[in-house]
């Protein structure tokens, strides 16, 4: 790993006690972990396998990227954007496929580790790949190849920050960036990290909060992720959205998206799309398309039964009552130092 990545970053594998601690708490990262310099971005080691392909991805002006740190509302935004652009009258035959089969998660392969383990025929996430990439080898990047193969106009999801994408990205395609208040991100990411076996979090909640504020979670640092997008928010190809604003006034946000995407949808269409992409409707549809999460090898069935699946709550401020006063103070201090300092504030943050 001595050669720099196409982005200019150097990937340094975790070793010794630092690695042992992560593997103890996140056994899903068993293949290893890297930290990139500059930026201190943390990823499963397979990021290095796909980094340059992602950096050199061939975009088209009709593409839309939905970009966020994990658990900020990507899936909701993907469904809104895909539906506005492909299914405004809610009658598209491909809409029955799971969101990720229509709007792929570009760098997901780095998280999966052993693809053979999760590409079994009963795994609905891969239906799009089977349909659109016949004869292709998933080991060469299942989601990456799916991102290339989906029909125009493509809506692609990435949790990677701007600095790990090609600098030409924003001059080529429209990007929608979604940010969410840090405490709800922590609650949602903690659930996700226990739910999804690729992470397999074993520690206590307080340990997870510490990992978050120490920038020691996959895709961290959150503050830098948001800062990079915030600084570009006046670029005409970037639309910056807060999860809290989507929750509070989805129609108002859809109107802004309608203008940004130039989709020219009517108020009636926007209203139907808002209902169609509501938490309850998406949860119902994904269950119908994706089968039973408790039975899928991807998910920890105990967590699904006890605390819910991917569509957990979909609320703003759900963190309230879930942090001890000490943990709350720790996150407030971190937020003031790392985020308020560059000018961003969040609703439902205190
Ligand atoms: S991921 O895995 O990082 O891509 O997750 P992401 O989609 O970014 O965020 C998941 C959280 O968004 C909630 N969600 C929604 N909220 C409101 N409305 C709709 N339609 C919706 N769809 C997903 C999801 O439940 C996760 O938040 P929490 O707080 O855990 O419920």
Short mmCIF file of C-alpha atoms and ligand atoms in Angstrom, two decimals:
data_model
loop_
_atom_site.label_atom_id
_atom_site.label_comp_id
_atom_site.label_asym_id
_atom_site.label_seq_id
_atom_site.Cartn_x
_atom_site.Cartn_y
_atom_site.Cartn_z
CA UNK A 1 0.00 0.00 0.00
CA UNK A 2 2.92 2.32 -0.45
CA UNK A 3 1.62 3.68 -3.78
CA UNK A 4 -0.79 6.62 -3.33
CA UNK A 5 -4.37 6.20 -4.54
CA UNK A 6 -5.58 8.13 -7.60
CA UNK A 7 -7.08 10.68 -5.18
CA UNK A 8 -3.55 11.30 -3.84
CA UNK A 9 -4.34 9.68 -0.47
CA UNK A 10 -2.11 7.14 1.17
CA UNK A 11 -3.81 4.11 2.76
CA UNK A 12 -2.20 2.88 5.96
CA UNK A 13 -3.46 -0.46 7.35
CA UNK A 14 -4.37 -0.69 11.04
CA UNK A 15 -1.96 -2.84 13.05
CA UNK A 16 -1.34 -4.12 16.56
CA UNK A 17 -3.61 -3.02 19.40
CA UNK A 18 -5.48 -0.50 17.21
CA UNK A 19 -6.51 -3.29 14.85
CA UNK A 20 -7.22 -5.77 17.65
CA UNK A 21 -9.59 -3.30 19.35
CA UNK A 22 -11.54 -2.66 16.16
CA UNK A 23 -11.79 -6.37 15.33
CA UNK A 24 -12.99 -7.12 18.85
CA UNK A 25 -15.79 -4.57 18.55
CA UNK A 26 -16.45 -4.85 14.80
CA UNK A 27 -15.71 -8.47 13.83
CA UNK A 28 -17.25 -7.76 10.42
CA UNK A 29 -14.06 -5.91 9.44
CA UNK A 30 -12.06 -9.12 9.72
CA UNK A 31 -10.17 -8.56 6.45
CA UNK A 32 -8.59 -5.41 7.90
CA UNK A 33 -9.02 -1.65 8.10
CA UNK A 34 -7.18 1.29 6.57
CA UNK A 35 -6.83 4.93 7.47
CA UNK A 36 -6.21 7.42 4.67
CA UNK A 37 -3.94 10.42 4.86
CA UNK A 38 -4.77 13.21 4.55
CA UNK A 39 -8.22 13.33 6.10
CA UNK A 40 -7.95 10.33 8.46
CA UNK A 41 -10.79 8.59 6.60
CA UNK A 42 -11.36 5.09 7.90
CA UNK A 43 -12.48 2.18 5.71
CA UNK A 44 -12.49 -1.59 5.46
CA UNK A 45 -9.30 -2.65 3.69
CA UNK A 46 -11.16 -3.51 0.47
CA UNK A 47 -11.71 0.19 -0.13
CA UNK A 48 -8.22 0.17 -1.60
CA UNK A 49 -9.32 -2.44 -4.20
CA UNK A 50 -12.05 -0.17 -5.55
CA UNK A 51 -10.80 3.34 -4.74
CA UNK A 52 -9.21 4.17 -8.10
CA UNK A 53 -12.12 2.71 -10.10
CA UNK A 54 -14.51 4.92 -8.13
CA UNK A 55 -12.26 7.94 -8.55
CA UNK A 56 -12.11 7.35 -12.32
CA UNK A 57 -15.80 6.41 -12.70
CA UNK A 58 -17.18 7.66 -16.03
CA UNK A 59 -20.04 10.01 -15.16
CA UNK A 60 -22.62 11.39 -17.55
CA UNK A 61 -24.23 14.83 -17.22
CA UNK A 62 -27.63 13.18 -16.66
CA UNK A 63 -26.36 11.33 -13.54
CA UNK A 64 -27.43 12.39 -10.07
CA UNK A 65 -25.30 11.44 -7.07
CA UNK A 66 -26.88 11.14 -3.65
CA UNK A 67 -24.03 11.63 -1.23
CA UNK A 68 -24.10 11.38 2.57
CA UNK A 69 -22.27 10.03 5.60
CA UNK A 70 -24.04 6.79 6.68
CA UNK A 71 -27.51 7.05 8.22
CA UNK A 72 -28.28 10.61 7.14
CA UNK A 73 -31.27 9.70 4.96
CA UNK A 74 -29.62 8.45 1.77
CA UNK A 75 -32.17 5.75 1.01
CA UNK A 76 -35.08 8.14 1.43
CA UNK A 77 -33.39 10.67 -0.87
CA UNK A 78 -32.53 7.95 -3.41
CA UNK A 79 -36.17 6.90 -3.56
CA UNK A 80 -37.37 10.49 -3.89
CA UNK A 81 -34.90 11.29 -6.67
CA UNK A 82 -35.35 8.00 -8.56
CA UNK A 83 -39.11 8.37 -8.39
CA UNK A 84 -39.13 12.03 -9.42
CA UNK A 85 -36.94 11.28 -12.44
CA UNK A 86 -38.10 7.79 -13.46
CA UNK A 87 -41.49 7.17 -11.97
CA UNK A 88 -43.39 10.45 -11.53
CA UNK A 89 -46.74 8.78 -12.11
CA UNK A 90 -45.91 5.81 -9.89
CA UNK A 91 -46.33 3.21 -12.60
CA UNK A 92 -42.76 2.20 -13.51
CA UNK A 93 -42.35 -1.61 -13.64
CA UNK A 94 -38.82 -1.47 -12.14
CA UNK A 95 -40.15 0.27 -9.03
CA UNK A 96 -40.83 -3.15 -7.49
CA UNK A 97 -37.08 -3.76 -7.20
CA UNK A 98 -35.35 -2.73 -3.96
CA UNK A 99 -34.00 0.84 -4.06
CA UNK A 100 -30.41 -0.39 -4.21
CA UNK A 101 -31.08 -2.40 -7.37
CA UNK A 102 -32.32 0.74 -9.16
CA UNK A 103 -30.07 3.29 -7.50
CA UNK A 104 -26.84 1.42 -6.66
CA UNK A 105 -24.54 2.02 -3.72
CA UNK A 106 -21.36 2.71 -5.69
CA UNK A 107 -18.68 1.56 -3.21
CA UNK A 108 -20.66 -1.09 -1.37
CA UNK A 109 -18.30 -3.83 -2.51
CA UNK A 110 -15.64 -2.65 -0.09
CA UNK A 111 -18.00 -3.36 2.81
CA UNK A 112 -19.03 -6.80 1.75
CA UNK A 113 -15.72 -8.63 2.15
CA UNK A 114 -16.65 -12.02 0.85
CA UNK A 115 -19.13 -11.55 -1.97
CA UNK A 116 -19.74 -15.26 -2.40
CA UNK A 117 -21.24 -15.18 1.07
CA UNK A 118 -23.97 -12.71 0.20
CA UNK A 119 -24.75 -13.23 -3.47
CA UNK A 120 -26.93 -16.25 -2.96
CA UNK A 121 -29.99 -16.48 -5.18
CA UNK A 122 -32.37 -15.51 -2.41
CA UNK A 123 -30.65 -12.18 -1.81
CA UNK A 124 -32.87 -9.50 -3.37
CA UNK A 125 -30.18 -6.78 -3.37
CA UNK A 126 -28.49 -8.54 -6.25
CA UNK A 127 -31.46 -8.89 -8.55
CA UNK A 128 -30.48 -5.75 -10.43
CA UNK A 129 -26.98 -7.12 -11.03
CA UNK A 130 -28.31 -10.39 -12.38
CA UNK A 131 -30.65 -8.49 -14.71
CA UNK A 132 -28.31 -5.76 -15.90
CA UNK A 133 -24.84 -7.28 -15.76
CA UNK A 134 -25.19 -10.73 -17.35
CA UNK A 135 -21.88 -12.58 -17.58
CA UNK A 136 -20.07 -10.08 -15.34
CA UNK A 137 -18.12 -11.24 -12.28
CA UNK A 138 -19.46 -9.74 -9.03
CA UNK A 139 -15.95 -9.97 -7.57
CA UNK A 140 -14.92 -7.13 -9.93
CA UNK A 141 -17.31 -4.87 -8.07
CA UNK A 142 -20.94 -5.87 -8.03
CA UNK A 143 -22.38 -2.49 -7.11
CA UNK A 144 -19.74 -0.65 -9.09
CA UNK A 145 -20.65 -2.53 -12.27
CA UNK A 146 -24.33 -2.10 -11.50
CA UNK A 147 -23.75 1.65 -11.13
CA UNK A 148 -22.30 1.63 -14.64
CA UNK A 149 -25.00 -0.59 -16.14
CA UNK A 150 -28.25 0.95 -14.90
CA UNK A 151 -30.18 2.81 -17.60
CA UNK A 152 -30.06 6.60 -17.88
CA UNK A 153 -30.90 8.72 -16.04
CA UNK A 154 -28.74 7.12 -13.35
CA UNK A 155 -29.19 7.87 -9.63
CA UNK A 156 -26.12 6.66 -7.75
CA UNK A 157 -25.54 6.59 -4.01
CA UNK A 158 -22.18 7.11 -2.33
CA UNK A 159 -21.18 7.54 1.28
CA UNK A 160 -17.68 8.63 0.25
CA UNK A 161 -16.78 12.27 0.92
CA UNK A 162 -16.09 14.74 -1.88
CA UNK A 163 -12.31 14.46 -1.48
CA UNK A 164 -12.36 10.78 -2.44
CA UNK A 165 -14.34 11.41 -5.61
CA UNK A 166 -12.90 12.91 -8.74
CA UNK A 167 -12.69 16.73 -8.36
CA UNK A 168 -14.50 16.99 -11.73
CA UNK A 169 -17.57 15.27 -10.26
CA UNK A 170 -19.42 18.42 -9.28
CA UNK A 171 -18.78 20.10 -12.61
CA UNK A 172 -20.17 17.05 -14.42
CA UNK A 173 -23.20 15.84 -12.45
CA UNK A 174 -25.76 17.09 -9.98
CA UNK A 175 -25.06 16.06 -6.39
CA UNK A 176 -27.54 16.00 -3.53
CA UNK A 177 -25.86 15.98 -0.13
CA UNK A 178 -27.90 15.11 2.97
CA UNK A 179 -26.72 15.95 6.50
CA UNK A 180 -28.37 14.99 9.79
CA UNK A 181 -27.91 16.04 13.39
CA UNK A 182 -25.00 14.11 14.92
CA UNK A 183 -26.93 12.53 17.79
CA UNK A 184 -29.56 10.98 15.52
CA UNK A 185 -26.73 9.82 13.24
CA UNK A 186 -25.09 8.11 16.22
CA UNK A 187 -28.33 6.37 17.26
CA UNK A 188 -29.06 5.22 13.73
CA UNK A 189 -25.46 4.18 12.95
CA UNK A 190 -25.23 2.29 16.23
CA UNK A 191 -28.37 0.34 15.34
CA UNK A 192 -27.09 -0.27 11.81
CA UNK A 193 -23.70 -1.44 13.04
CA UNK A 194 -25.36 -4.05 15.25
CA UNK A 195 -27.94 -4.97 12.61
CA UNK A 196 -25.68 -5.53 9.62
CA UNK A 197 -23.24 -8.40 9.93
CA UNK A 198 -20.68 -6.65 7.72
CA UNK A 199 -20.10 -4.38 10.76
CA UNK A 200 -21.23 -6.71 13.56
CA UNK A 201 -20.76 -4.20 16.41
CA UNK A 202 -20.34 -5.99 19.76
CA UNK A 203 -19.57 -3.17 22.18
CA UNK A 204 -21.77 -1.00 24.35
CA UNK A 205 -23.52 2.20 23.24
CA UNK A 206 -21.05 4.37 25.18
CA UNK A 207 -18.18 2.73 23.26
CA UNK A 208 -19.91 3.52 19.98
CA UNK A 209 -20.32 7.19 20.93
CA UNK A 210 -16.61 7.32 21.76
CA UNK A 211 -15.75 5.74 18.40
CA UNK A 212 -17.87 8.42 16.71
CA UNK A 213 -16.28 11.41 18.43
CA UNK A 214 -12.80 9.91 17.97
CA UNK A 215 -13.42 9.60 14.19
CA UNK A 216 -12.90 5.84 14.51
CA UNK A 217 -15.93 4.58 12.57
CA UNK A 218 -16.01 3.47 8.97
CA UNK A 219 -16.60 6.61 6.80
CA UNK A 220 -15.56 8.94 9.63
CA UNK A 221 -14.72 11.75 10.28
CA UNK A 222 -18.37 12.86 10.09
CA UNK A 223 -17.48 16.53 10.68
CA UNK A 224 -15.04 16.59 7.76
CA UNK A 225 -17.47 14.73 5.51
CA UNK A 226 -20.11 17.40 6.10
CA UNK A 227 -17.59 20.27 6.04
CA UNK A 228 -16.38 19.34 2.56
CA UNK A 229 -19.93 19.46 1.22
CA UNK A 230 -20.92 22.55 3.24
CA UNK A 231 -18.05 24.51 1.73
CA UNK A 232 -19.31 23.66 -1.76
CA UNK A 233 -22.97 24.37 -1.01
CA UNK A 234 -23.17 27.40 -3.30
CA UNK A 235 -21.98 25.43 -6.34
CA UNK A 236 -24.91 25.33 -8.81
CA UNK A 237 -24.62 21.53 -9.11
CA UNK A 238 -24.82 20.91 -5.36
CA UNK A 239 -28.07 20.74 -3.44
CA UNK A 240 -27.51 20.60 0.32
CA UNK A 241 -30.40 19.15 2.35
CA UNK A 242 -30.96 18.48 6.03
CA UNK A 243 -32.79 15.30 7.09
CA UNK A 244 -34.62 17.41 9.69
CA UNK A 245 -35.99 19.75 6.99
CA UNK A 246 -37.19 16.80 4.90
CA UNK A 247 -39.03 15.46 7.94
CA UNK A 248 -40.53 18.83 8.85
CA UNK A 249 -41.67 19.87 5.37
CA UNK A 250 -41.26 17.20 2.74
CA UNK A 251 -43.36 19.07 0.17
CA UNK A 252 -41.30 22.24 0.60
CA UNK A 253 -38.11 20.22 0.10
CA UNK A 254 -39.59 18.39 -2.91
CA UNK A 255 -40.35 21.73 -4.53
CA UNK A 256 -36.71 22.75 -4.12
CA UNK A 257 -35.61 19.38 -5.53
CA UNK A 258 -38.03 19.80 -8.44
CA UNK A 259 -36.30 23.05 -9.33
CA UNK A 260 -32.79 21.66 -8.78
CA UNK A 261 -33.43 18.54 -10.87
CA UNK A 262 -35.50 20.46 -13.41
CA UNK A 263 -38.10 17.67 -13.28
CA UNK A 264 -41.07 20.02 -13.80
CA UNK A 265 -43.46 17.89 -11.73
CA UNK A 266 -46.85 19.22 -10.72
CA UNK A 267 -47.86 19.85 -7.10
CA UNK A 268 -50.15 16.79 -7.32
CA UNK A 269 -47.26 14.59 -8.50
CA UNK A 270 -45.01 15.89 -5.72
CA UNK A 271 -47.68 15.22 -3.15
CA UNK A 272 -48.13 11.63 -4.41
CA UNK A 273 -44.37 11.09 -4.41
CA UNK A 274 -44.07 12.38 -0.84
CA UNK A 275 -46.64 9.79 0.29
CA UNK A 276 -45.10 7.05 -1.85
CA UNK A 277 -41.67 7.69 -0.31
CA UNK A 278 -42.93 8.09 3.25
CA UNK A 279 -41.28 5.97 5.92
CA UNK A 280 -44.30 3.68 6.23
CA UNK A 281 -44.71 3.13 2.50
CA UNK A 282 -41.00 2.56 1.86
CA UNK A 283 -40.77 0.15 4.75
CA UNK A 284 -43.75 -1.81 3.39
CA UNK A 285 -42.37 -1.88 -0.16
CA UNK A 286 -38.85 -2.87 0.85
CA UNK A 287 -40.25 -5.70 2.96
CA UNK A 288 -42.25 -6.92 -0.04
CA UNK A 289 -39.25 -6.61 -2.37
CA UNK A 290 -36.57 -7.69 0.04
CA UNK A 291 -38.08 -10.54 1.98
CA UNK A 292 -37.76 -11.08 5.68
CA UNK A 293 -34.73 -9.30 7.15
CA UNK A 294 -34.74 -11.60 10.16
CA UNK A 295 -34.06 -14.55 7.84
CA UNK A 296 -31.39 -12.91 5.70
CA UNK A 297 -27.72 -13.65 6.29
CA UNK A 298 -26.95 -9.96 5.88
CA UNK A 299 -28.81 -9.08 9.09
CA UNK A 300 -28.50 -10.04 12.73
CA UNK A 301 -31.90 -11.65 13.27
CA UNK A 302 -31.84 -11.02 17.04
CA UNK A 303 -31.41 -7.28 16.46
CA UNK A 304 -34.17 -7.27 13.83
CA UNK A 305 -36.58 -8.94 16.24
CA UNK A 306 -35.65 -6.81 19.27
CA UNK A 307 -34.88 -3.37 17.84
CA UNK A 308 -36.14 -3.38 14.26
CA UNK A 309 -34.61 -3.67 10.82
CA UNK A 310 -33.20 -1.16 8.33
CA UNK A 311 -36.29 1.08 8.49
CA UNK A 312 -35.98 1.66 12.22
CA UNK A 313 -37.86 4.87 13.21
CA UNK A 314 -37.26 7.56 10.59
CA UNK A 315 -37.68 10.39 13.12
CA UNK A 316 -35.82 13.56 14.09
CA UNK A 317 -34.82 13.84 17.75
CA UNK A 318 -35.21 10.12 18.46
CA UNK A 319 -31.88 10.36 20.32
CA UNK A 320 -33.59 12.15 23.22
CA UNK A 321 -33.52 10.04 26.36
CA UNK A 322 -30.97 7.62 24.89
CA UNK A 323 -27.74 9.40 25.95
CA UNK A 324 -26.51 9.68 29.53
CA UNK A 325 -25.78 13.31 30.54
CA UNK A 326 -22.03 12.53 30.20
CA UNK A 327 -22.39 11.15 26.67
CA UNK A 328 -24.64 14.03 25.67
CA UNK A 329 -22.05 16.53 26.95
CA UNK A 330 -19.32 14.68 25.04
CA UNK A 331 -21.22 14.93 21.75
CA UNK A 332 -22.24 18.56 22.38
CA UNK A 333 -18.59 19.51 22.97
CA UNK A 334 -17.52 17.62 19.85
CA UNK A 335 -20.29 19.27 17.78
CA UNK A 336 -19.36 22.77 18.98
CA UNK A 337 -15.66 22.23 18.31
CA UNK A 338 -15.87 20.33 15.05
CA UNK A 339 -19.09 21.45 13.35
CA UNK A 340 -20.55 24.67 14.75
CA UNK A 341 -17.04 26.07 14.30
CA UNK A 342 -17.33 25.92 10.49
CA UNK A 343 -20.78 27.45 10.50
CA UNK A 344 -23.30 24.61 10.37
CA UNK A 345 -26.08 24.12 12.92
CA UNK A 346 -28.61 21.31 13.22
CA UNK A 347 -32.22 21.25 14.33
CA UNK A 348 -33.03 18.71 17.08
CA UNK A 349 -29.35 18.79 18.08
CA UNK A 350 -29.98 19.77 21.73
S1 LIG B 1 -27.55 3.97 5.05
O1 LIG B 1 -27.57 2.57 5.48
O2 LIG B 1 -26.37 4.66 5.57
O3 LIG B 1 -27.68 4.14 3.62
O4 LIG B 1 -28.81 4.63 5.76
P1 LIG B 1 -29.57 5.96 5.29
O5 LIG B 1 -30.56 5.59 4.27
O6 LIG B 1 -28.61 7.03 4.99
O7 LIG B 1 -30.31 6.39 6.63
C1 LIG B 1 -31.18 5.51 7.27
C2 LIG B 1 -32.05 6.33 8.19
O8 LIG B 1 -33.07 6.99 7.41
C3 LIG B 1 -34.35 6.52 7.83
N1 LIG B 1 -35.28 6.50 6.71
C4 LIG B 1 -36.32 7.32 6.61
N2 LIG B 1 -36.77 8.30 7.42
C5 LIG B 1 -37.89 8.96 7.06
N3 LIG B 1 -38.58 8.67 5.91
C6 LIG B 1 -38.17 7.71 5.07
N4 LIG B 1 -38.84 7.44 3.97
C7 LIG B 1 -36.99 6.98 5.41
N5 LIG B 1 -36.30 5.97 4.83
C8 LIG B 1 -35.26 5.69 5.64
C9 LIG B 1 -34.06 5.14 8.40
O9 LIG B 1 -35.11 4.66 9.17
C10 LIG B 1 -32.78 5.43 9.18
O10 LIG B 1 -32.99 6.27 10.31
P2 LIG B 1 -33.37 5.72 11.77
O11 LIG B 1 -33.26 6.92 12.66
O12 LIG B 1 -32.38 4.66 12.13
O13 LIG B 1 -34.75 5.19 11.68
#
